[in-house]
XYZ file of C-alpha atoms in Angstrom:
540
model
C 0.000 0.000 0.000
C 1.416 3.391 -0.997
C 1.056 6.760 0.676
C -2.205 8.553 -0.058
C -2.330 12.352 -0.146
C -5.058 14.500 1.369
C -6.731 17.042 -0.947
C -5.699 20.631 -0.266
C -8.179 22.321 -2.600
C -11.842 21.929 -1.628
C -14.866 22.635 -3.791
C -16.111 26.135 -2.944
C -19.772 25.100 -3.010
C -19.463 21.682 -1.323
C -16.799 22.381 1.307
C -17.578 22.005 5.013
C -15.347 25.029 5.691
C -17.934 27.656 4.705
C -20.683 25.819 6.589
C -18.695 25.397 9.831
C -17.113 28.865 9.940
C -18.998 30.782 12.600
C -20.647 27.612 13.871
C -17.545 25.877 15.239
C -15.617 27.713 17.965
C -12.151 28.723 16.720
C -10.563 27.657 20.010
C -12.137 24.181 19.922
C -10.210 21.095 18.894
C -12.110 21.163 15.584
C -10.969 24.737 15.018
C -7.277 24.175 15.657
C -7.254 20.969 13.615
C -8.967 22.738 10.709
C -6.329 25.468 10.696
C -3.255 23.371 11.436
C -3.902 19.749 10.388
C -1.602 19.935 7.344
C 1.230 21.327 9.488
C 0.595 18.988 12.427
C 0.114 15.749 10.516
C 1.409 16.131 6.942
C 1.043 12.946 4.927
C 4.824 12.801 4.511
C 5.181 12.394 8.279
C 3.805 8.844 7.867
C 5.694 7.936 4.672
C 7.837 5.327 6.454
C 4.704 3.311 7.231
C 3.905 2.594 3.565
C 5.439 0.865 0.562
C 6.607 2.380 -2.709
C 4.206 0.321 -4.811
C 0.589 -0.693 -4.415
C -2.814 0.894 -4.118
C -3.223 4.281 -2.493
C -3.991 4.399 1.219
C -6.514 6.649 2.892
C -4.486 9.870 3.387
C -2.650 9.485 6.730
C -3.376 13.096 7.688
C -7.096 12.364 7.560
C -6.660 9.131 9.532
C -4.560 10.942 12.174
C -7.252 13.610 12.602
C -9.922 10.924 12.959
C -7.796 9.047 15.521
C -7.379 12.208 17.598
C -11.096 13.045 17.517
C -11.953 9.425 18.219
C -9.898 9.494 21.407
C -11.212 12.780 22.745
C -14.840 11.860 22.026
C -14.522 8.277 23.268
C -15.665 6.540 20.089
C -15.148 2.974 18.990
C -13.579 2.385 15.568
C -16.954 1.882 13.911
C -18.393 4.963 15.599
C -15.395 7.040 14.516
C -15.779 5.936 10.884
C -19.469 6.899 11.038
C -18.685 10.279 12.592
C -16.238 11.079 9.821
C -18.783 10.090 7.196
C -21.727 12.081 8.610
C -20.458 14.739 11.061
C -19.477 17.926 9.240
C -17.198 18.975 12.102
C -14.949 15.964 11.565
C -14.474 16.738 7.873
C -14.009 20.396 8.754
C -11.257 19.379 11.212
C -9.553 17.370 8.448
C -8.869 20.510 6.422
C -12.404 21.449 5.400
C -13.161 18.437 3.212
C -16.218 18.389 0.972
C -19.492 17.140 2.439
C -19.452 14.188 0.052
C -15.797 13.268 0.646
C -15.830 9.456 0.843
C -15.526 7.791 4.199
C -13.602 4.622 4.986
C -14.138 1.354 6.810
C -13.238 1.124 10.484
C -10.421 -1.362 9.807
C -8.369 1.527 8.411
C -7.945 2.706 12.008
C -6.917 -0.782 13.110
C -4.357 -0.925 10.303
C -2.913 2.515 11.123
C -2.440 1.621 14.784
C -0.684 -1.593 13.789
C 1.608 0.268 11.372
C 2.483 2.835 14.022
C 3.174 0.099 16.592
C 5.668 -1.552 14.237
C 7.435 1.702 13.426
C 10.440 3.369 15.035
C 8.216 6.246 16.277
C 4.970 4.707 17.502
C 3.962 7.812 19.507
C 4.652 10.385 16.793
C 1.180 11.933 17.043
C 1.768 12.753 20.720
C 5.304 13.922 19.961
C 4.022 16.393 17.368
C 1.694 18.040 19.875
C 4.529 18.346 22.381
C 6.854 19.900 19.785
C 4.179 22.476 18.939
C 3.714 23.301 22.630
C 7.472 23.694 23.155
C 7.860 25.971 20.148
C 4.970 28.089 21.416
C 6.757 28.506 24.762
C 4.129 26.545 26.656
C 6.466 23.976 28.243
C 8.521 25.327 31.112
C 10.827 23.781 33.686
C 8.263 22.538 36.194
C 6.475 19.177 36.202
C 3.666 17.598 38.187
C 3.326 13.796 38.257
C 0.314 11.607 38.907
C -1.317 8.340 37.866
C -4.819 7.004 37.354
C -6.339 3.526 37.014
C -7.167 2.218 33.543
C -9.688 -0.583 33.862
C -8.926 -3.527 31.604
C -11.046 -4.295 28.560
C -11.809 -7.877 29.650
C -13.693 -9.605 32.447
C -11.727 -10.635 35.510
C -11.671 -14.425 35.812
C -12.007 -16.588 38.897
C -9.547 -19.436 39.511
C -11.616 -22.165 37.830
C -12.179 -20.084 34.701
C -8.520 -19.005 34.628
C -7.156 -22.549 34.749
C -9.638 -23.937 32.232
C -9.051 -21.024 29.863
C -5.277 -21.504 30.127
C -5.682 -25.216 29.274
C -7.762 -24.234 26.236
C -5.024 -21.816 25.238
C -2.378 -24.545 25.270
C -4.534 -26.909 23.196
C -5.292 -24.168 20.679
C -1.643 -23.139 20.340
C -0.506 -26.768 20.004
C -1.929 -27.100 16.513
C -3.767 -30.027 14.990
C -0.880 -32.529 15.107
C 0.119 -32.046 18.735
C -3.326 -31.227 20.165
C -4.581 -34.804 19.641
C -1.905 -36.510 21.776
C -2.217 -33.771 24.405
C -5.988 -34.231 24.652
C -5.414 -37.929 25.241
C -3.572 -37.083 28.468
C -6.531 -35.210 29.965
C -8.657 -37.008 32.547
C -11.680 -34.684 32.780
C -14.749 -35.331 30.625
C -14.253 -32.022 28.837
C -13.103 -31.340 25.288
C -12.093 -27.779 26.293
C -13.566 -26.542 23.025
C -16.028 -23.939 24.305
C -15.124 -20.990 26.473
C -16.693 -20.305 29.846
C -17.004 -21.807 33.274
C -17.454 -25.616 33.443
C -20.708 -27.095 34.717
C -20.689 -27.847 38.420
C -22.883 -27.593 41.510
C -20.952 -24.655 42.918
C -23.085 -24.660 46.070
C -21.638 -28.092 46.910
C -18.193 -27.698 48.496
C -17.211 -31.280 47.660
C -18.163 -30.861 43.993
C -16.188 -27.631 43.808
C -13.179 -29.313 45.332
C -13.325 -32.228 42.868
C -13.530 -29.808 39.939
C -10.516 -27.786 41.107
C -8.455 -30.938 41.650
C -9.393 -32.368 38.233
C -8.525 -29.116 36.448
C -5.203 -28.920 38.269
C -4.302 -32.496 37.272
C -5.169 -31.831 33.621
C -2.990 -28.724 33.724
C -0.078 -30.629 35.287
C -0.424 -33.398 32.700
C -0.107 -30.876 29.858
C 2.866 -29.122 31.438
C 4.606 -32.444 32.086
C 4.076 -33.505 28.459
C 5.542 -30.234 27.133
C 8.443 -30.087 29.569
C 11.773 -30.368 27.781
C 10.296 -30.079 24.291
C 11.276 -27.396 21.805
C 8.134 -25.282 21.511
C 7.130 -22.584 19.099
C 6.640 -19.026 20.416
C 2.832 -19.256 20.671
C 2.839 -22.628 22.439
C 5.679 -21.603 24.773
C 3.744 -18.491 25.752
C 0.550 -20.484 26.342
C 2.411 -23.058 28.454
C 4.037 -20.317 30.535
C 0.632 -18.758 31.142
C -0.806 -22.125 32.240
C 2.104 -22.611 34.646
C 1.535 -19.103 36.051
C -2.190 -19.432 36.720
C -1.868 -22.872 38.321
C 1.112 -21.857 40.422
C -0.438 -18.626 41.667
C -3.832 -19.950 42.758
C -3.470 -23.670 43.573
C -1.682 -25.683 46.222
C -1.529 -29.353 47.237
C -2.586 -30.475 50.697
C -1.009 -33.292 52.694
C -3.204 -35.846 50.910
C -2.027 -34.670 47.503
C -5.337 -33.016 46.610
C -5.185 -29.696 44.782
C -7.210 -26.855 46.205
C -7.465 -23.092 45.859
C -4.766 -21.426 47.942
C -5.883 -19.115 50.757
C -3.613 -16.317 49.633
C -3.208 -13.774 46.863
C -0.016 -14.229 44.884
C 2.036 -11.108 44.119
C 1.534 -10.055 40.498
C -1.455 -12.378 40.100
C -2.713 -12.856 36.514
C -6.402 -11.853 36.489
C -7.334 -12.904 32.941
C -5.945 -15.190 30.254
C -7.401 -12.876 27.607
C -5.177 -10.025 28.814
C -2.444 -11.700 30.881
C -0.533 -8.444 31.404
C -3.389 -6.827 33.359
C -2.985 -6.871 37.137
C -4.988 -6.145 40.256
C -4.059 -2.767 41.678
C -5.057 -0.386 44.460
C -5.502 3.345 44.074
C -6.230 3.495 47.806
C -6.364 0.836 50.521
C -10.143 0.588 50.045
C -10.357 1.005 46.280
C -9.091 -1.738 44.006
C -9.234 -2.255 40.259
C -8.087 -4.675 37.566
C -6.072 -3.435 34.616
C -3.310 -0.888 34.209
C -2.106 2.475 35.457
C -1.744 5.510 33.246
C 1.000 7.919 34.347
C 1.422 11.509 33.184
C 3.696 14.488 33.700
C 2.293 17.950 33.011
C 3.540 21.505 32.921
C 1.496 23.097 35.725
C 1.438 26.546 34.118
C 0.099 25.612 30.672
C -1.353 22.202 31.668
C 0.304 20.590 28.650
C 1.033 16.874 29.091
C 4.768 16.381 28.589
C 5.068 12.586 29.013
C 2.944 9.472 29.435
C 3.542 5.902 30.560
C 1.372 2.849 31.164
C 2.197 0.072 33.613
C 0.420 -2.978 35.083
C -2.050 -2.082 37.825
C 0.126 -3.435 40.638
C 3.135 -1.228 39.848
C 4.252 1.663 42.047
C 4.009 5.247 40.860
C 7.637 6.052 41.621
C 8.847 3.217 39.347
C 8.236 5.254 36.179
C 8.920 8.731 37.574
C 12.356 8.978 35.974
C 10.926 8.003 32.596
C 8.295 10.740 32.897
C 11.057 13.216 33.770
C 13.388 12.158 30.956
C 13.572 15.725 29.605
C 14.706 17.099 32.984
C 16.902 14.513 34.670
C 20.462 13.898 33.457
C 20.987 10.650 31.599
C 23.691 9.148 33.823
C 22.994 8.587 37.481
C 25.651 9.775 39.860
C 26.902 7.037 42.126
C 26.250 9.345 45.084
C 22.528 8.974 44.472
C 22.514 5.374 45.645
C 23.590 6.292 49.174
C 23.230 9.350 51.376
C 26.946 9.935 51.581
C 28.052 13.205 50.044
C 24.476 14.468 49.892
C 24.049 18.033 48.682
C 21.567 20.484 50.160
C 18.136 20.291 48.550
C 17.552 23.247 46.207
C 14.927 25.821 47.099
C 12.120 27.024 44.851
C 12.745 30.129 42.788
C 12.018 31.836 39.514
C 13.160 29.656 36.642
C 14.136 26.861 39.030
C 13.375 23.370 37.688
C 10.824 21.733 39.974
C 8.939 18.458 40.284
C 5.728 17.960 42.260
C 3.944 14.779 43.232
C 1.968 13.144 46.009
C 3.353 10.711 48.572
C 3.275 7.817 46.069
C 6.362 9.398 44.456
C 8.131 10.155 47.739
C 10.838 7.495 47.480
C 14.321 8.281 48.734
C 15.846 7.268 45.413
C 13.758 9.733 43.388
C 14.273 12.531 45.902
C 18.001 11.872 45.704
C 17.942 12.090 41.916
C 16.157 15.436 42.080
C 18.510 16.832 44.707
C 21.614 15.728 42.789
C 20.254 17.288 39.583
C 19.551 20.611 41.314
C 15.776 20.261 40.881
C 13.410 21.670 43.498
C 11.654 18.847 45.337
C 7.908 19.418 45.518
C 7.201 15.730 46.155
C 5.404 14.959 49.374
C 7.005 12.412 51.689
C 4.733 10.120 53.622
C 5.213 10.607 57.392
C 6.326 7.537 59.339
C 3.381 5.304 60.199
C 2.276 4.747 63.782
C 1.655 0.988 63.602
C -1.097 -0.095 66.009
C -0.978 3.356 67.579
C 2.638 2.955 68.715
C 5.340 5.612 68.521
C 6.185 6.383 64.882
C 9.750 6.262 63.677
C 10.230 10.009 63.875
C 9.940 9.846 67.700
C 13.346 8.143 67.692
C 16.577 10.110 67.331
C 18.614 8.576 64.512
C 22.296 9.563 64.490
C 23.670 8.343 61.173
C 27.153 9.721 61.861
C 27.371 8.028 65.238
C 25.438 5.002 63.967
C 23.057 4.971 66.927
C 19.319 5.249 67.586
C 17.840 6.713 70.785
C 14.279 5.831 71.794
C 11.757 8.168 73.503
C 12.761 6.678 76.873
C 16.400 7.726 76.327
C 17.830 4.276 75.586
C 20.531 4.286 72.879
C 21.459 1.238 70.793
C 23.852 0.836 67.845
C 22.804 0.552 64.217
C 23.942 -2.801 62.890
C 24.462 -3.321 59.132
C 21.735 -5.312 57.388
C 21.579 -7.204 54.111
C 19.212 -6.425 51.243
C 17.552 -3.076 50.719
C 18.167 -1.799 54.267
C 21.244 0.054 55.463
C 20.912 -1.244 59.012
C 18.697 -2.082 61.994
C 18.601 -0.969 65.598
C 17.177 -3.537 68.040
C 16.211 -2.517 71.563
C 15.476 -6.087 72.700
C 15.677 -6.534 76.482
C 15.578 -2.794 77.141
C 11.893 -2.776 76.174
C 10.894 -5.292 78.868
C 11.404 -2.926 81.784
C 10.650 0.296 79.878
C 7.660 2.300 81.232
C 6.843 3.424 77.676
C 6.857 -0.077 76.170
C 3.063 -0.262 75.861
C 3.144 2.893 73.700
C 6.098 1.733 71.632
C 5.763 -1.912 70.593
C 3.711 -5.100 70.925
C 6.580 -7.377 69.838
C 7.929 -9.776 72.429
C 11.504 -9.222 71.258
C 11.166 -5.445 71.613
C 11.138 -2.539 69.189
C 13.220 -2.665 66.010
C 14.007 0.411 63.916
C 14.962 -0.189 60.276
C 17.313 2.312 58.655
C 16.907 2.686 54.901
C 19.657 3.659 52.437
C 18.013 7.081 51.920
C 17.207 7.807 55.548
C 18.967 11.182 55.634
C 17.337 12.416 52.441
C 13.859 11.482 53.613
C 14.391 13.069 57.021
C 15.646 16.289 55.413
C 12.711 16.333 52.987
C 10.187 15.919 55.828
C 11.808 18.788 57.674
C 11.566 21.055 54.620
C 7.931 20.088 54.076
C 7.004 21.324 57.544
C 7.607 24.875 56.258
C 4.274 26.686 55.603
C 5.725 28.208 52.410
C 6.461 24.719 51.020
C 2.948 23.569 51.867
C 1.352 26.611 50.225
C 3.373 26.061 47.039
C 2.467 22.349 47.012
C -1.250 23.018 47.477
C -1.257 25.651 44.750
C 0.584 23.501 42.178
C 0.019 19.766 42.558
C -3.816 19.718 42.256
C -3.538 20.955 38.656
C -2.665 17.454 37.538
C -5.938 16.179 39.027
C -7.880 18.455 36.684
C -5.861 17.203 33.733
C -6.586 13.586 34.676
C -10.250 14.579 34.789
C -9.936 15.763 31.176
C -8.359 12.455 30.182
C -10.916 10.307 31.980
C -14.128 12.172 31.173
C -15.214 9.578 28.592
C -15.859 6.111 29.967
C -15.178 4.302 26.673
C -11.502 4.804 25.962
C -10.977 7.004 28.989
C -11.189 5.174 32.282
C -11.944 1.894 30.479
C -9.149 0.696 28.198
C -10.202 0.094 24.592
C -7.449 -2.410 23.800
C -5.630 -5.328 25.420
C -1.958 -5.704 26.279
C 0.482 -3.246 27.833
C 2.020 -2.025 24.560
C -1.364 -1.242 23.005
C -2.702 0.346 26.190
C 0.383 2.578 26.429
C 0.038 3.682 22.782
C -3.677 4.361 23.207
C -3.045 6.383 26.364
C -0.408 8.477 24.565
C -2.884 9.125 21.742
C -5.472 10.270 24.284
C -2.873 12.633 25.771
C -2.176 13.987 22.270
C -5.875 14.725 21.769
C -6.139 16.510 25.130
C -2.963 18.488 24.332
C -4.451 19.635 21.024
C -7.631 20.732 22.780
C -5.493 22.702 25.233
C -3.462 24.293 22.424
C -6.725 25.446 20.891
C -7.841 27.061 24.161
C -4.462 28.799 24.490
C -4.750 30.173 20.958
C -1.697 28.348 19.598
C -1.063 28.818 15.884
C 1.725 28.129 13.415
C 2.957 31.339 11.819
C 5.809 31.457 9.324
C 6.761 27.898 10.203
C 6.933 28.466 13.981
C 4.348 27.907 16.675
C 3.227 30.714 18.959
C 0.564 31.006 21.644
C -2.196 33.584 21.924
C -1.272 36.023 19.161
C 2.423 35.996 20.028
């Protein structure tokens, strides 16, 4: 398929431009796309996605405009194709096309997403909006970070459905030659041909137990038969998924009977249809299944500067450095790993680079990276927890130079080095038995233990700075702006809060496209325009 070219000369009497002028707000997303679509998404920008010979494609500029409008309006592919065919605003946004300009089938959008995913620049539509915002002077040196749940596009499966679906996946991937011998190893009276939950009297505990055990034995038989064989990519992936779902949810009792484990495995697979989705928690009382969408914004212009998507069980701070790739230096200084040689945290000021975020980003490692890069730290640190109402950690005096910890009762013990992620531990042991404050300090029989992390000094210094009323006022005035931007992203249920696609790569690309659409809407509100080949905001 070769590159198609969008028409630049419309029919004066049939063009949507004359009809929509005065009816469509100039600062709307339709208005800015109408004026700037050929400069934002020229057909040549997508030339690498097409061949040099073949039939002409639908002009990529038109497809890009439809993709952007589809994301901001929350349309499915079929709905987007219908909107382009019958909504004058969509043709107006694509350069003022004629009313009778032919539409296209919805699979054109599927094909374009696949071509972009295979390319060297899969997020080029988002990148273009960010370049325009930078040229217009709308991207400064401050960033605010946040994340939001993206509910997966599939149904969450229970253990029985998960295991049976994974068995079906192995049989399907095995192919006709291997599937026959594999089916012969299965003991259950089930051909595993149809999807869904197997028939069972689920009110009968014994019947449920027999079903779980039989499914587990069929799964083990398949895995044992495939063990050691050279498998193709599809079958190897299906076998790995079967091993994951049986290992995470099932266990054998002393009698050798398989049953559902009374635990939740870390990183539990929640669906065989989208095995990369995970169960996550936005708060301790609010869970979800799917992914997390992460953004960084400029708090002054509210332009989104970076996006990421991760499984739902990931931490926010894990992708913070990726979101701040345009601010943080590329090579980490070795001093960042430990508190030794720590520099004073920079203060806020005019033109000072700054990063803001809630307590989910308050890791010592990230704070260290910001301090070492000379970036103002507007990230909130979570105060030490008072477990079971006992004294929190900040009631103890930690002397890192002297390597000691003093408790509220005045008892001092040494900090002993510890393995793993901790720099050391201080154990009060016997001193707690006769201490008059023991009931307020610990319920452990062996006494209170204080764990010293590798970034203890940085976190303590950050908490001290955050007690300043000026820091709090700046935080409260800046960080909430990202909440409003997330509201813009999530206002449509289909394709906003609910993912439209499956798999982490596709979800990440779709989230970046949504951010591009919201950025374009913001550029329209700010009056951005391309003049003499350069972007400017508001009439500048």
